[in-house]
Amino acid sequence: MEINQELLLQKIQEAKKGSQSAFNYLLDKFWNDVYGFQLKKTQNEYEAEDITIQTFSKAFKRLDTFDENYSFSTWLIAISKNLHVDILRKKNSQLRMNTISEATEKVNTIVDETPSIEDKLITEQNLAQLLQDIKKLKPHYQEVLNLRFFQEKSYKEISESLGEPMNNVKVKLLRAKKLLSEIIEDRK
């Protein structure tokens, strides 16, 4: 993918000043690079996506440290690689410390397929299709959309509820909205 360097530097400068559209631009342009890198490393879509979200969260938080004399893509991949190494270290230390068998750790969840009150209200308001589109998303995207738009929670409340940093929540919401808009466009 050929990227206009002048436009890229402009978007980085705008993002450093807090421009949401610049953040969206950077997320859209580099998501596949970081996600593809992590997918090769982890061989797991969920893990790759989670690390990619953390990568962008960390990058956006520390954007002012980016040296424009270097490649933005390389900088993102370096952050992503370091996050992956940290996660592996944490997993390995948890495995050594954890003596409880995997069988007792697994939590069985039963999917409740009966419509909730929210589902019924949405259907009554002719938003059934939107709900169906949301259900096509991965569960963690469904959850963050539900907390933000149906339960009307603030970023801070969502962050506390999910036990994730606020920047992760913001990136996850950005990604969820982008994927949802793609589903809606494909339906048209």
PDB file of C-alpha atoms in Angstrom:
ATOM      1  CA  MET A   1       0.000   0.000   0.000  1.00  0.00           C
ATOM      2  CA  GLU A   2       1.540   3.260  -1.152  1.00  0.00           C
ATOM      3  CA  ILE A   3       1.146   6.008   1.431  1.00  0.00           C
ATOM      4  CA  ASN A   4       1.547   9.687   0.665  1.00  0.00           C
ATOM      5  CA  GLN A   5       4.286  10.658   3.161  1.00  0.00           C
ATOM      6  CA  GLU A   6       3.315  14.326   3.190  1.00  0.00           C
ATOM      7  CA  LEU A   7      -0.304  13.464   4.031  1.00  0.00           C
ATOM      8  CA  LEU A   8       0.861  10.939   6.629  1.00  0.00           C
ATOM      9  CA  LEU A   9       3.057  13.511   8.393  1.00  0.00           C
ATOM     10  CA  GLN A  10       0.179  15.992   8.309  1.00  0.00           C
ATOM     11  CA  LYS A  11      -2.180  13.421   9.897  1.00  0.00           C
ATOM     12  CA  ILE A  12       0.413  12.565  12.559  1.00  0.00           C
ATOM     13  CA  GLN A  13       0.719  16.266  13.431  1.00  0.00           C
ATOM     14  CA  GLU A  14      -3.075  16.594  13.599  1.00  0.00           C
ATOM     15  CA  ALA A  15      -3.298  13.473  15.783  1.00  0.00           C
ATOM     16  CA  LYS A  16      -0.658  14.904  18.122  1.00  0.00           C
ATOM     17  CA  LYS A  17      -3.023  17.868  18.569  1.00  0.00           C
ATOM     18  CA  GLY A  18      -5.907  15.501  19.387  1.00  0.00           C
ATOM     19  CA  SER A  19      -7.746  15.324  16.051  1.00  0.00           C
ATOM     20  CA  GLN A  20     -10.136  12.354  16.113  1.00  0.00           C
ATOM     21  CA  SER A  21     -10.309  12.190  12.303  1.00  0.00           C
ATOM     22  CA  ALA A  22      -6.494  11.995  12.174  1.00  0.00           C
ATOM     23  CA  PHE A  23      -6.560   9.125  14.678  1.00  0.00           C
ATOM     24  CA  ASN A  24      -9.168   7.400  12.499  1.00  0.00           C
ATOM     25  CA  TYR A  25      -7.000   7.918   9.420  1.00  0.00           C
ATOM     26  CA  LEU A  26      -3.928   6.389  11.117  1.00  0.00           C
ATOM     27  CA  LEU A  27      -6.005   3.511  12.492  1.00  0.00           C
ATOM     28  CA  ASP A  28      -7.480   2.769   9.058  1.00  0.00           C
ATOM     29  CA  LYS A  29      -4.153   3.038   7.215  1.00  0.00           C
ATOM     30  CA  PHE A  30      -2.090   0.881   9.558  1.00  0.00           C
ATOM     31  CA  TRP A  31      -4.585  -1.528  11.182  1.00  0.00           C
ATOM     32  CA  ASN A  32      -3.989  -4.299   8.638  1.00  0.00           C
ATOM     33  CA  ASP A  33      -0.185  -4.005   8.922  1.00  0.00           C
ATOM     34  CA  VAL A  34      -0.166  -4.373  12.704  1.00  0.00           C
ATOM     35  CA  TYR A  35      -2.961  -6.962  12.778  1.00  0.00           C
ATOM     36  CA  GLY A  36      -1.251  -9.055  10.066  1.00  0.00           C
ATOM     37  CA  PHE A  37       2.033  -8.920  11.963  1.00  0.00           C
ATOM     38  CA  GLN A  38       0.357 -10.080  15.168  1.00  0.00           C
ATOM     39  CA  LEU A  39      -1.680 -12.767  13.416  1.00  0.00           C
ATOM     40  CA  LYS A  40       1.569 -14.319  12.157  1.00  0.00           C
ATOM     41  CA  LYS A  41       3.036 -14.121  15.668  1.00  0.00           C
ATOM     42  CA  THR A  42       0.067 -15.393  17.663  1.00  0.00           C
ATOM     43  CA  GLN A  43      -1.763 -17.616  15.164  1.00  0.00           C
ATOM     44  CA  ASN A  44      -4.922 -16.476  16.985  1.00  0.00           C
ATOM     45  CA  GLU A  45      -7.365 -13.887  15.593  1.00  0.00           C
ATOM     46  CA  TYR A  46      -8.659 -12.763  18.991  1.00  0.00           C
ATOM     47  CA  GLU A  47      -5.171 -12.336  20.474  1.00  0.00           C
ATOM     48  CA  ALA A  48      -3.923 -10.582  17.339  1.00  0.00           C
ATOM     49  CA  GLU A  49      -6.852  -8.175  17.436  1.00  0.00           C
ATOM     50  CA  ASP A  50      -6.435  -7.529  21.160  1.00  0.00           C
ATOM     51  CA  ILE A  51      -2.716  -6.795  20.815  1.00  0.00           C
ATOM     52  CA  THR A  52      -3.419  -4.585  17.788  1.00  0.00           C
ATOM     53  CA  ILE A  53      -5.926  -2.573  19.829  1.00  0.00           C
ATOM     54  CA  GLN A  54      -3.379  -2.243  22.642  1.00  0.00           C
ATOM     55  CA  THR A  55      -0.742  -1.204  20.100  1.00  0.00           C
ATOM     56  CA  PHE A  56      -2.822   1.667  18.743  1.00  0.00           C
ATOM     57  CA  SER A  57      -3.877   2.663  22.242  1.00  0.00           C
ATOM     58  CA  LYS A  58      -0.254   2.863  23.372  1.00  0.00           C
ATOM     59  CA  ALA A  59       0.853   4.560  20.151  1.00  0.00           C
ATOM     60  CA  PHE A  60      -1.867   7.223  20.364  1.00  0.00           C
ATOM     61  CA  LYS A  61      -1.016   7.837  24.020  1.00  0.00           C
ATOM     62  CA  ARG A  62       2.673   8.284  23.169  1.00  0.00           C
ATOM     63  CA  LEU A  63       2.342   9.865  19.739  1.00  0.00           C
ATOM     64  CA  ASP A  64       4.363  12.877  20.869  1.00  0.00           C
ATOM     65  CA  THR A  65       7.423  10.586  21.198  1.00  0.00           C
ATOM     66  CA  PHE A  66       7.282   9.530  17.538  1.00  0.00           C
ATOM     67  CA  ASP A  67      10.307  10.769  15.556  1.00  0.00           C
ATOM     68  CA  GLU A  68       9.109  11.771  12.087  1.00  0.00           C
ATOM     69  CA  ASN A  69      12.522  10.912  10.620  1.00  0.00           C
ATOM     70  CA  TYR A  70      11.545   7.241  10.940  1.00  0.00           C
ATOM     71  CA  SER A  71       8.801   5.093   9.463  1.00  0.00           C
ATOM     72  CA  PHE A  72       5.462   5.281  11.309  1.00  0.00           C
ATOM     73  CA  SER A  73       4.686   1.700  10.331  1.00  0.00           C
ATOM     74  CA  THR A  74       7.995   0.459  11.763  1.00  0.00           C
ATOM     75  CA  TRP A  75       7.328   2.387  14.985  1.00  0.00           C
ATOM     76  CA  LEU A  76       3.888   0.767  15.331  1.00  0.00           C
ATOM     77  CA  ILE A  77       5.294  -2.716  14.642  1.00  0.00           C
ATOM     78  CA  ALA A  78       8.013  -2.159  17.277  1.00  0.00           C
ATOM     79  CA  ILE A  79       5.354  -1.200  19.843  1.00  0.00           C
ATOM     80  CA  SER A  80       3.294  -4.220  18.833  1.00  0.00           C
ATOM     81  CA  LYS A  81       6.282  -6.559  19.057  1.00  0.00           C
ATOM     82  CA  ASN A  82       7.143  -5.286  22.546  1.00  0.00           C
ATOM     83  CA  LEU A  83       3.542  -5.705  23.713  1.00  0.00           C
ATOM     84  CA  HIS A  84       3.537  -9.286  22.422  1.00  0.00           C
ATOM     85  CA  VAL A  85       6.781 -10.059  24.266  1.00  0.00           C
ATOM     86  CA  ASP A  86       5.366  -8.540  27.473  1.00  0.00           C
ATOM     87  CA  ILE A  87       2.201 -10.624  27.142  1.00  0.00           C
ATOM     88  CA  LEU A  88       4.242 -13.803  26.610  1.00  0.00           C
ATOM     89  CA  ARG A  89       6.336 -13.034  29.702  1.00  0.00           C
ATOM     90  CA  LYS A  90       3.206 -12.415  31.750  1.00  0.00           C
ATOM     91  CA  LYS A  91       1.607 -15.656  30.496  1.00  0.00           C
ATOM     92  CA  ASN A  92       4.731 -17.666  31.289  1.00  0.00           C
ATOM     93  CA  SER A  93       4.963 -16.276  34.822  1.00  0.00           C
ATOM     94  CA  GLN A  94       1.261 -16.937  35.395  1.00  0.00           C
ATOM     95  CA  LEU A  95       1.683 -20.518  34.188  1.00  0.00           C
ATOM     96  CA  ARG A  96       4.503 -21.090  36.664  1.00  0.00           C
ATOM     97  CA  MET A  97       2.543 -19.600  39.538  1.00  0.00           C
ATOM     98  CA  ASN A  98      -0.800 -21.147  38.675  1.00  0.00           C
ATOM     99  CA  THR A  99      -1.298 -24.718  39.860  1.00  0.00           C
ATOM    100  CA  ILE A 100      -5.054 -24.923  39.385  1.00  0.00           C
ATOM    101  CA  SER A 101      -6.048 -27.226  36.559  1.00  0.00           C
ATOM    102  CA  GLU A 102      -7.459 -25.757  33.364  1.00  0.00           C
ATOM    103  CA  ALA A 103     -10.677 -27.693  33.791  1.00  0.00           C
ATOM    104  CA  THR A 104     -11.595 -25.867  36.999  1.00  0.00           C
ATOM    105  CA  GLU A 105     -10.737 -22.488  35.479  1.00  0.00           C
ATOM    106  CA  LYS A 106     -13.073 -22.786  32.520  1.00  0.00           C
ATOM    107  CA  VAL A 107     -16.362 -21.024  32.934  1.00  0.00           C
ATOM    108  CA  ASN A 108     -19.239 -22.473  30.988  1.00  0.00           C
ATOM    109  CA  THR A 109     -21.591 -19.890  29.632  1.00  0.00           C
ATOM    110  CA  ILE A 110     -24.984 -20.605  28.180  1.00  0.00           C
ATOM    111  CA  VAL A 111     -26.059 -18.309  25.408  1.00  0.00           C
ATOM    112  CA  ASP A 112     -29.463 -16.861  26.141  1.00  0.00           C
ATOM    113  CA  GLU A 113     -31.207 -16.612  22.806  1.00  0.00           C
ATOM    114  CA  THR A 114     -34.411 -15.093  24.170  1.00  0.00           C
ATOM    115  CA  PRO A 115     -34.748 -11.445  23.185  1.00  0.00           C
ATOM    116  CA  SER A 116     -33.888  -8.958  25.908  1.00  0.00           C
ATOM    117  CA  ILE A 117     -35.946  -5.884  26.716  1.00  0.00           C
ATOM    118  CA  GLU A 118     -33.467  -3.812  24.701  1.00  0.00           C
ATOM    119  CA  ASP A 119     -33.918  -6.170  21.740  1.00  0.00           C
ATOM    120  CA  LYS A 120     -37.716  -5.754  21.881  1.00  0.00           C
ATOM    121  CA  LEU A 121     -37.488  -1.951  22.117  1.00  0.00           C
ATOM    122  CA  ILE A 122     -35.070  -1.801  19.221  1.00  0.00           C
ATOM    123  CA  THR A 123     -37.338  -4.011  17.131  1.00  0.00           C
ATOM    124  CA  GLU A 124     -40.341  -1.807  17.974  1.00  0.00           C
ATOM    125  CA  GLN A 125     -38.412   1.251  16.852  1.00  0.00           C
ATOM    126  CA  ASN A 126     -37.584  -0.347  13.481  1.00  0.00           C
ATOM    127  CA  LEU A 127     -33.961  -0.875  14.464  1.00  0.00           C
ATOM    128  CA  ALA A 128     -34.056  -4.654  14.231  1.00  0.00           C
ATOM    129  CA  GLN A 129     -31.680  -4.637  11.272  1.00  0.00           C
ATOM    130  CA  LEU A 130     -29.112  -2.599  13.181  1.00  0.00           C
ATOM    131  CA  LEU A 131     -29.237  -5.092  16.023  1.00  0.00           C
ATOM    132  CA  GLN A 132     -28.736  -7.939  13.580  1.00  0.00           C
ATOM    133  CA  ASP A 133     -25.748  -6.119  12.115  1.00  0.00           C
ATOM    134  CA  ILE A 134     -24.270  -5.571  15.591  1.00  0.00           C
ATOM    135  CA  LYS A 135     -24.670  -9.282  16.334  1.00  0.00           C
ATOM    136  CA  LYS A 136     -22.431 -10.034  13.333  1.00  0.00           C
ATOM    137  CA  LEU A 137     -19.551  -8.411  15.213  1.00  0.00           C
ATOM    138  CA  LYS A 138     -17.251 -10.291  17.567  1.00  0.00           C
ATOM    139  CA  PRO A 139     -18.559 -10.441  21.161  1.00  0.00           C
ATOM    140  CA  HIS A 140     -16.042  -7.934  22.566  1.00  0.00           C
ATOM    141  CA  TYR A 141     -17.164  -5.368  19.961  1.00  0.00           C
ATOM    142  CA  GLN A 142     -20.819  -6.089  20.728  1.00  0.00           C
ATOM    143  CA  GLU A 143     -20.112  -5.546  24.418  1.00  0.00           C
ATOM    144  CA  VAL A 144     -18.359  -2.201  23.989  1.00  0.00           C
ATOM    145  CA  LEU A 145     -21.105  -0.911  21.637  1.00  0.00           C
ATOM    146  CA  ASN A 146     -23.765  -2.077  24.085  1.00  0.00           C
ATOM    147  CA  LEU A 147     -22.092  -0.351  27.027  1.00  0.00           C
ATOM    148  CA  ARG A 148     -21.564   2.915  25.125  1.00  0.00           C
ATOM    149  CA  PHE A 149     -24.741   3.289  23.097  1.00  0.00           C
ATOM    150  CA  PHE A 150     -27.423   1.174  24.773  1.00  0.00           C
ATOM    151  CA  GLN A 151     -26.376   1.549  28.405  1.00  0.00           C
ATOM    152  CA  GLU A 152     -25.039   5.070  27.712  1.00  0.00           C
ATOM    153  CA  LYS A 153     -21.923   4.615  29.825  1.00  0.00           C
ATOM    154  CA  SER A 154     -19.017   7.042  29.672  1.00  0.00           C
ATOM    155  CA  TYR A 155     -15.585   5.955  28.449  1.00  0.00           C
ATOM    156  CA  LYS A 156     -14.447   5.956  32.068  1.00  0.00           C
ATOM    157  CA  GLU A 157     -17.340   3.717  33.175  1.00  0.00           C
ATOM    158  CA  ILE A 158     -16.707   1.331  30.274  1.00  0.00           C
ATOM    159  CA  SER A 159     -13.005   1.271  31.131  1.00  0.00           C
ATOM    160  CA  GLU A 160     -13.800   0.348  34.739  1.00  0.00           C
ATOM    161  CA  SER A 161     -16.445  -2.194  33.719  1.00  0.00           C
ATOM    162  CA  LEU A 162     -14.111  -3.999  31.298  1.00  0.00           C
ATOM    163  CA  GLY A 163     -10.976  -3.523  33.406  1.00  0.00           C
ATOM    164  CA  GLU A 164      -9.169  -2.016  30.419  1.00  0.00           C
ATOM    165  CA  PRO A 165      -7.384   1.318  29.943  1.00  0.00           C
ATOM    166  CA  MET A 166      -9.571   4.088  28.559  1.00  0.00           C
ATOM    167  CA  ASN A 167      -7.462   4.352  25.387  1.00  0.00           C
ATOM    168  CA  ASN A 168      -8.107   0.642  24.663  1.00  0.00           C
ATOM    169  CA  VAL A 169     -11.837   1.285  25.044  1.00  0.00           C
ATOM    170  CA  LYS A 170     -11.677   4.243  22.636  1.00  0.00           C
ATOM    171  CA  VAL A 171      -9.753   2.253  20.013  1.00  0.00           C
ATOM    172  CA  LYS A 172     -12.092  -0.731  20.426  1.00  0.00           C
ATOM    173  CA  LEU A 173     -15.117   1.553  19.944  1.00  0.00           C
ATOM    174  CA  LEU A 174     -13.539   3.138  16.870  1.00  0.00           C
ATOM    175  CA  ARG A 175     -12.869  -0.286  15.403  1.00  0.00           C
ATOM    176  CA  ALA A 176     -16.370  -1.566  16.291  1.00  0.00           C
ATOM    177  CA  LYS A 177     -18.037   1.431  14.626  1.00  0.00           C
ATOM    178  CA  LYS A 178     -15.862   1.026  11.531  1.00  0.00           C
ATOM    179  CA  LEU A 179     -16.672  -2.695  11.232  1.00  0.00           C
ATOM    180  CA  LEU A 180     -20.381  -2.028  11.824  1.00  0.00           C
ATOM    181  CA  SER A 181     -20.436   0.629   9.096  1.00  0.00           C
ATOM    182  CA  GLU A 182     -18.779  -1.848   6.705  1.00  0.00           C
ATOM    183  CA  ILE A 183     -21.472  -4.447   7.496  1.00  0.00           C
ATOM    184  CA  ILE A 184     -24.204  -1.871   6.855  1.00  0.00           C
ATOM    185  CA  GLU A 185     -22.563  -0.749   3.575  1.00  0.00           C
ATOM    186  CA  ASP A 186     -22.238  -4.372   2.387  1.00  0.00           C
ATOM    187  CA  ARG A 187     -25.951  -4.887   3.024  1.00  0.00           C
ATOM    188  CA  LYS A 188     -26.920  -1.963   0.766  1.00  0.00           C
TER     189      LYS A 188
END
